PDB file of C-alpha atoms in Angstrom:
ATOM      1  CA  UNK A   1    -107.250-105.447-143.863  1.00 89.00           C
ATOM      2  CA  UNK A   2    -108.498-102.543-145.768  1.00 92.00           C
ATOM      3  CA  UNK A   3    -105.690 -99.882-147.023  1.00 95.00           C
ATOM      4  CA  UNK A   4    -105.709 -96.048-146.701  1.00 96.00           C
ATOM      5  CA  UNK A   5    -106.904 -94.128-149.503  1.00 95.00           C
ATOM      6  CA  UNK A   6    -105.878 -90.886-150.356  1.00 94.00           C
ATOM      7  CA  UNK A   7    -109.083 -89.458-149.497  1.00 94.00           C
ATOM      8  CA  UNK A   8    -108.827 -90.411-145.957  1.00 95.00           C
ATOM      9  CA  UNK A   9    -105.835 -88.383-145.086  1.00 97.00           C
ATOM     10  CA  UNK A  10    -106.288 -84.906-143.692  1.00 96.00           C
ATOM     11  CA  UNK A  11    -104.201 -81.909-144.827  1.00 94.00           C
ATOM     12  CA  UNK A  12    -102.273 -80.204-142.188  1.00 94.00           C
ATOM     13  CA  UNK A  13    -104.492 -77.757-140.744  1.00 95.00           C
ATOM     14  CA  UNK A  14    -107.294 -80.001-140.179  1.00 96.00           C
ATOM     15  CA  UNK A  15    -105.061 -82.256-138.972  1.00 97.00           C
ATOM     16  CA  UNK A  16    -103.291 -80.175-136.175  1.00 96.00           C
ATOM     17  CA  UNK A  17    -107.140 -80.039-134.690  1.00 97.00           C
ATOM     18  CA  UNK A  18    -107.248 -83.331-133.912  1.00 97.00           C
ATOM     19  CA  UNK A  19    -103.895 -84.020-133.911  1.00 97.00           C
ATOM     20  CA  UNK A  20    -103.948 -84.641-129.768  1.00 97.00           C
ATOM     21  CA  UNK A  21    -107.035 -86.963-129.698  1.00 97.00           C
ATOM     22  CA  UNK A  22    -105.545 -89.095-132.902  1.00 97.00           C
ATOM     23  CA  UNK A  23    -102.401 -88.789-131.258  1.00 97.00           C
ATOM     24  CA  UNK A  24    -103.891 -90.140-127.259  1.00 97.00           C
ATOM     25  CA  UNK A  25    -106.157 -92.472-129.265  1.00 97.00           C
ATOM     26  CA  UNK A  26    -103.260 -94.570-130.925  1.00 96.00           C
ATOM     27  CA  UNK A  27    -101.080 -94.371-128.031  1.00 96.00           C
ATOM     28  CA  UNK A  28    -103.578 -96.367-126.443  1.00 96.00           C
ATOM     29  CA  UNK A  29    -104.309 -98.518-129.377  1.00 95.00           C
ATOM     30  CA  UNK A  30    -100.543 -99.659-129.528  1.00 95.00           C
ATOM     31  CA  UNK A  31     -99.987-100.171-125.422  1.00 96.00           C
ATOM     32  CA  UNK A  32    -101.004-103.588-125.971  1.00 97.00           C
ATOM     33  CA  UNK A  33     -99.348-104.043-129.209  1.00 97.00           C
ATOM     34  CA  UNK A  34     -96.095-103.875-127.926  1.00 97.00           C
ATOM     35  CA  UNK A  35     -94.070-106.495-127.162  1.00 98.00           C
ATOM     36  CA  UNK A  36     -90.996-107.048-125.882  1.00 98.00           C
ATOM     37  CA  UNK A  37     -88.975-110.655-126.568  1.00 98.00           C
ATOM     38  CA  UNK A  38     -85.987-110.429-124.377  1.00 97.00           C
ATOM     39  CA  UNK A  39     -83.969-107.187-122.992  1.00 95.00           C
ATOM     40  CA  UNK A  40     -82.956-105.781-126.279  1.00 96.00           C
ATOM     41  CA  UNK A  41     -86.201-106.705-129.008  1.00 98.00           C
ATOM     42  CA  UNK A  42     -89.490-105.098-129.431  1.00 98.00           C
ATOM     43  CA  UNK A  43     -92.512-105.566-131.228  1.00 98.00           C
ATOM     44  CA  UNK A  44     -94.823-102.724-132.331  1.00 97.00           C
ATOM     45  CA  UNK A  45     -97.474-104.899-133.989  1.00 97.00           C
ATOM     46  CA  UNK A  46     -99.241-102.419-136.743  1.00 96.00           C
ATOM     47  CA  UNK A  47    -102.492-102.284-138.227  1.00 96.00           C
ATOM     48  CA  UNK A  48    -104.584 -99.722-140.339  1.00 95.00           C
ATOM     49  CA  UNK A  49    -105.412 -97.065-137.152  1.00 96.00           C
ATOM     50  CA  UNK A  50    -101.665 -97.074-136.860  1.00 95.00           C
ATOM     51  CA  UNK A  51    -100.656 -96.907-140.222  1.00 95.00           C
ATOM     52  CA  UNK A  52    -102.846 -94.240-140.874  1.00 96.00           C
ATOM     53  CA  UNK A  53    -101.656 -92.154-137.579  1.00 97.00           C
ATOM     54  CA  UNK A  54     -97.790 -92.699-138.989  1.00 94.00           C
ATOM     55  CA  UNK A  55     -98.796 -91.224-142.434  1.00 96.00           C
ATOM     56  CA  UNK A  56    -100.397 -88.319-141.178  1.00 97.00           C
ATOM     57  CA  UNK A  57     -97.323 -87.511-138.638  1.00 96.00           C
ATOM     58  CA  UNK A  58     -94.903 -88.406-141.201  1.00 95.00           C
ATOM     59  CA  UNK A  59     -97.034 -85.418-143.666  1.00 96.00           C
ATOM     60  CA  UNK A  60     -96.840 -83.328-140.684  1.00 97.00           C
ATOM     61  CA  UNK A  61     -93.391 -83.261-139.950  1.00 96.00           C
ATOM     62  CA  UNK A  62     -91.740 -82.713-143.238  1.00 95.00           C
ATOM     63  CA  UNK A  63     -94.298 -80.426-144.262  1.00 95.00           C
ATOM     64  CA  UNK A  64     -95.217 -82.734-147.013  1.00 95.00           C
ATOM     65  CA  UNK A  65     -98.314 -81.049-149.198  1.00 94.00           C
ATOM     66  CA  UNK A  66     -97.632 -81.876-152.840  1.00 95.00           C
ATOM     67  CA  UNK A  67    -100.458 -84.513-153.880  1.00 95.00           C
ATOM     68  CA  UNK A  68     -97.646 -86.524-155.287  1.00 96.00           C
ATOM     69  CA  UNK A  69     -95.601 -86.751-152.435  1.00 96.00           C
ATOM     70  CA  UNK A  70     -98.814 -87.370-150.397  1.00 96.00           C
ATOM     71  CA  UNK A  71     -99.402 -90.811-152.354  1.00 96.00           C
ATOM     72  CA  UNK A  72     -96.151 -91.953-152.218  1.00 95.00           C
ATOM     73  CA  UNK A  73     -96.190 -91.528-148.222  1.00 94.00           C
ATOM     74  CA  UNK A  74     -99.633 -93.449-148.422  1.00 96.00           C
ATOM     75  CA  UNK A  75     -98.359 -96.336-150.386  1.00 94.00           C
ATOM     76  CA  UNK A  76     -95.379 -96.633-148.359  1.00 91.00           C
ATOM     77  CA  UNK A  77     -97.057 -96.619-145.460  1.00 92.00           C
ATOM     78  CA  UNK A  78     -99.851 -98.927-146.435  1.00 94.00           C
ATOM     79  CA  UNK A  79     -97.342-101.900-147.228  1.00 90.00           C
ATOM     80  CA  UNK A  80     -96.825-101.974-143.177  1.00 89.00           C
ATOM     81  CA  UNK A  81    -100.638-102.908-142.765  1.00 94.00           C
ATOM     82  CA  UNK A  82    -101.321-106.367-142.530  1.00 95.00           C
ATOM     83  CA  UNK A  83    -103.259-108.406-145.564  1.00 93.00           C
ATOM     84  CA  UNK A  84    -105.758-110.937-144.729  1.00 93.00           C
ATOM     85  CA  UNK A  85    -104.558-113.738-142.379  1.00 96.00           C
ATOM     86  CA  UNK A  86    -101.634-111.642-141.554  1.00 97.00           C
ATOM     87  CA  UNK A  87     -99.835-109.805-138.792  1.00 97.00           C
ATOM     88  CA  UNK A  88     -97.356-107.366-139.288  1.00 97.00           C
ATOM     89  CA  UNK A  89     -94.883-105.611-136.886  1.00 97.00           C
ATOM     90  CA  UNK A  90     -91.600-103.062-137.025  1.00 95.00           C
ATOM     91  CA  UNK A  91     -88.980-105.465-134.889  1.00 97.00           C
ATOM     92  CA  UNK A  92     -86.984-102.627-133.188  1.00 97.00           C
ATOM     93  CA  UNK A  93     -83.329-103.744-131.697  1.00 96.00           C
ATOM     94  CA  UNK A  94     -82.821-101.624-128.871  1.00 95.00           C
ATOM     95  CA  UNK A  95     -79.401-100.750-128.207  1.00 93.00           C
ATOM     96  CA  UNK A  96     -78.709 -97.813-126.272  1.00 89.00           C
ATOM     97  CA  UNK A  97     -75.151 -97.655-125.538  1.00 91.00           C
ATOM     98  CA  UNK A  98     -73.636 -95.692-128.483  1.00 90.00           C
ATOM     99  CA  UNK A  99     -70.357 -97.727-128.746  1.00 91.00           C
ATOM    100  CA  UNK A 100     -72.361-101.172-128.316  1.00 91.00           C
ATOM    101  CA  UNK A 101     -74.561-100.259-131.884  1.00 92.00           C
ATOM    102  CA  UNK A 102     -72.535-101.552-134.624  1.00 91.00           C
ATOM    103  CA  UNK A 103     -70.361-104.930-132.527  1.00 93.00           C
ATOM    104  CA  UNK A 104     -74.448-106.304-131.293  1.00 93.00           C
ATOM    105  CA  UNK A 105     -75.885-105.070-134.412  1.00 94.00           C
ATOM    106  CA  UNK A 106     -73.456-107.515-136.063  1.00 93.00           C
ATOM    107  CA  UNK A 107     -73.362-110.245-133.632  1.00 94.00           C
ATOM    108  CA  UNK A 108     -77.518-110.340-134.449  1.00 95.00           C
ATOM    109  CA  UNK A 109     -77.151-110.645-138.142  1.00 94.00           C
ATOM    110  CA  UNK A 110     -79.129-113.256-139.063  1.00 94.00           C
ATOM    111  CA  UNK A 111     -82.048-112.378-136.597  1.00 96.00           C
ATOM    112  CA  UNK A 112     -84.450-112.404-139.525  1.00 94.00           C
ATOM    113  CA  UNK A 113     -84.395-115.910-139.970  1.00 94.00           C
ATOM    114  CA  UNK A 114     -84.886-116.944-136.188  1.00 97.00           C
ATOM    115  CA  UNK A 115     -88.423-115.288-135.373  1.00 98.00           C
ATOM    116  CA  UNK A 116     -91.346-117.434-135.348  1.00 98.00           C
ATOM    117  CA  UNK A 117     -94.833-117.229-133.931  1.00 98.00           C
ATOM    118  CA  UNK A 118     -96.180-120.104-132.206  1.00 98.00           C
ATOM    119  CA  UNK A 119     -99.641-121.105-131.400  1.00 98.00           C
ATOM    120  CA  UNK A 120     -99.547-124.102-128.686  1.00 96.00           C
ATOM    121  CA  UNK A 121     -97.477-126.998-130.513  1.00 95.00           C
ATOM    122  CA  UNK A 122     -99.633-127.147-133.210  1.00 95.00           C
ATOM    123  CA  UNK A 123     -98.499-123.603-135.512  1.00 98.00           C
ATOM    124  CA  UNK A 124     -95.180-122.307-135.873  1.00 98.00           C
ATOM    125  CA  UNK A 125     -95.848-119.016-138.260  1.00 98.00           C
ATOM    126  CA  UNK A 126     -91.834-117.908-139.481  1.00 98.00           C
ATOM    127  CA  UNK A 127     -91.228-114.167-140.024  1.00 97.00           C
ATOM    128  CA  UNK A 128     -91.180-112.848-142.954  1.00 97.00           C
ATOM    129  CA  UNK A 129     -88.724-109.812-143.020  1.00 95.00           C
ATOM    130  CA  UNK A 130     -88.660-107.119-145.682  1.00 90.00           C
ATOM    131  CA  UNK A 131     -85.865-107.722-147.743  1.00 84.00           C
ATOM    132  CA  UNK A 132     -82.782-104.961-147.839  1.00 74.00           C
ATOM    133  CA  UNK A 133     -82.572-104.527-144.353  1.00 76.00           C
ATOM    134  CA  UNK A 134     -79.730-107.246-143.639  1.00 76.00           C
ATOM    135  CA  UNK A 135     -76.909-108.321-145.397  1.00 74.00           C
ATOM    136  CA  UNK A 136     -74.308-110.945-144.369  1.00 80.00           C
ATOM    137  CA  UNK A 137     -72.324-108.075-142.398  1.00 81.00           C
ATOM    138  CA  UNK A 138     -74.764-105.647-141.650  1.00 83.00           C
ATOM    139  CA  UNK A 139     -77.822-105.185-139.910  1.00 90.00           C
ATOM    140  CA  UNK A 140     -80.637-102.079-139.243  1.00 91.00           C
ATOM    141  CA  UNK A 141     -82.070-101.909-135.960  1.00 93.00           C
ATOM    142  CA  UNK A 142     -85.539-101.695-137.492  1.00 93.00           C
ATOM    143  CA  UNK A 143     -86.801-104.644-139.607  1.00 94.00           C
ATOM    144  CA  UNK A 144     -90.534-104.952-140.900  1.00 95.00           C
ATOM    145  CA  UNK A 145     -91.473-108.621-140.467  1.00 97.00           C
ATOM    146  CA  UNK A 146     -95.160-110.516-140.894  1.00 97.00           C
ATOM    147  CA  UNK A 147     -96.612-113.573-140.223  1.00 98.00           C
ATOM    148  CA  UNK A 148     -98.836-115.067-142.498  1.00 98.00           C
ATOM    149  CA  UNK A 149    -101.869-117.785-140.658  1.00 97.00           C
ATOM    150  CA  UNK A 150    -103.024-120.040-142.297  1.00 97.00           C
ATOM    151  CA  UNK A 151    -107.270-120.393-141.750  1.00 96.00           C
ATOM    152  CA  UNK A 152    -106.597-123.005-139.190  1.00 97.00           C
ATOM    153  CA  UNK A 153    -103.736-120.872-137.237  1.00 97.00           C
ATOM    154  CA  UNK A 154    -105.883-117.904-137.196  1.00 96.00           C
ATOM    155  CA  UNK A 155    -108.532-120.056-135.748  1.00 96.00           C
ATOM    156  CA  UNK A 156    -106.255-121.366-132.961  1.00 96.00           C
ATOM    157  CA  UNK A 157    -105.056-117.752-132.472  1.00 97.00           C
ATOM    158  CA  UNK A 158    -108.525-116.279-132.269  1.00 95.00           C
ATOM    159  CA  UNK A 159    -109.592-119.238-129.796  1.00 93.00           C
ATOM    160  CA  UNK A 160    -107.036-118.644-127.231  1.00 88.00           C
ATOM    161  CA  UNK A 161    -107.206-121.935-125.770  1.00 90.00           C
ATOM    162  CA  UNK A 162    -103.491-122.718-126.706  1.00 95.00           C
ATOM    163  CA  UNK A 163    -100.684-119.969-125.750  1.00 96.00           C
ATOM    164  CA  UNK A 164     -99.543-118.029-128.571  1.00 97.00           C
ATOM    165  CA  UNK A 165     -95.823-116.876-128.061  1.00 97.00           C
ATOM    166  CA  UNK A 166     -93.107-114.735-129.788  1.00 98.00           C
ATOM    167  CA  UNK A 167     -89.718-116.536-130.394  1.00 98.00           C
ATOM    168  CA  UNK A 168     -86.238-115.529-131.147  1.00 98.00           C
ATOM    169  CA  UNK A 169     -84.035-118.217-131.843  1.00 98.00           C
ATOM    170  CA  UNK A 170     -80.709-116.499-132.898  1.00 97.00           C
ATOM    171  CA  UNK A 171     -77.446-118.123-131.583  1.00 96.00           C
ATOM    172  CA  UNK A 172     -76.828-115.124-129.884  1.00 96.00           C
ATOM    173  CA  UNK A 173     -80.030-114.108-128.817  1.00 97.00           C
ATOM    174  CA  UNK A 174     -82.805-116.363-127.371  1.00 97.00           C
ATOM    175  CA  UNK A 175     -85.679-115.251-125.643  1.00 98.00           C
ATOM    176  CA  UNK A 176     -89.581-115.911-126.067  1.00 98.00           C
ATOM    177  CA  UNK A 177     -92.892-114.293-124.571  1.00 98.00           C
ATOM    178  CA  UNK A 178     -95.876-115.258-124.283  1.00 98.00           C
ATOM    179  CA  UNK A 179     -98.794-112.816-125.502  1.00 97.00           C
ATOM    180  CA  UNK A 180    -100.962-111.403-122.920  1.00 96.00           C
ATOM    181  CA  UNK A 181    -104.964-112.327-123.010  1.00 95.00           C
ATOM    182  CA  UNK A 182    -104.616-107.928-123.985  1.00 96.00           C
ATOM    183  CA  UNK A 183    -102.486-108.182-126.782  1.00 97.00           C
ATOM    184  CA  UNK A 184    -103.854-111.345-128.274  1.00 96.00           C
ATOM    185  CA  UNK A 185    -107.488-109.615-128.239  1.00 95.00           C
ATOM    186  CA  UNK A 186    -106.084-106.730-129.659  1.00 96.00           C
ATOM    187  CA  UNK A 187    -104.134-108.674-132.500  1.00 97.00           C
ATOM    188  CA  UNK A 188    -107.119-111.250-133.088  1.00 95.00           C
ATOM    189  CA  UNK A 189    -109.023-108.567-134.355  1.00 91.00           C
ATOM    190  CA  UNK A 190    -106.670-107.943-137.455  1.00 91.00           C
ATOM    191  CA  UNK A 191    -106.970-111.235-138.484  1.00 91.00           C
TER     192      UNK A 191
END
């Protein structure tokens, strides 16, 4: 999947005009690219449109107009858009009882080596986490994880015939889900 360029990214002004269209526009885009596995996980599966919404948001709320600072934000931002025969999500754990944070944020360490995708029986596609975001005691809530097909998996994932499912297979946290006929037509078109 192409990357942003600096040249696509709109300073602030022009940007607060069509802030609330962007803004409708990608709410809609992601609706489908959600996905919850379980009570407590989410999926926000991410691709260029959304990558380049977050960039321009992220400019817009610290203010950020230095040219510099502008191509930082875009590179960081671009490493969350998938490559080529790739899917990539933010894994948010959602945990919204204040004291209940840090003891289930612990209990999940070691989350980023039980997510898999599956494609029928045929594919299991592992996670790949960012690295620095767990540590043998301690955990964020929001990991950046992709799955990398292989040109047989993304033809099985494009076909649709087989289900294609999200699974977490922590020891103290399993749940799966199976993608909607939505979401999968949304995601098929990244790869």
């Amino acid at each position: 999947m192409r990357k942003v360029t600096l040249d696509e990214i709109m300073g602030l002004a022009r940007y607060e005009k069509i802030r609330d269209e962007f803004r409708r526009r990608i709410i809609e885009l992601k609706t489908p690219r959600r996905v919850a596995v379980g009570d407590r996980v989410t999926f926000v599966f991410k691709n260029r449109e959304t990558a380049l919404f977050q960039m321009q948001e992220m400019l817009r709320a610290e203010h950020i107009t230095d040219i510099d600072k502008v191509r930082f934000e875009v590179a960081v931002y671009n490493d969350l858009i998938p490559d080529d025969r790739e899917l990539s999500a933010t894994m948010l754990i959602e945990i919204t009882e204040q004291a209940e944070i840090r003891p289930a944020l612990v209990r999940l360490i070691g989350i980023d080596r039980a997510v898999s995708l599956h494609i029928g029986s045929q594919f299991t596609l592992p996670g790949v986490f960012e690295g620095g975001r767990s540590t043998e005691d301690n955990l964020s809530a929001v990991q950046y994880v992709r799955f990398p097909f292989s040109a047989e998996a993304c033809t099985a994932f494009r076909d649709g015939t087989d289900e294609a499912r999200l699974v977490i297979a922590h020891p103290h946290y399993h749940a799966q889900t199976v993608f909607s006929s939505e979401t999968r037509c949304s995601l098929a078109s990244d790869l």
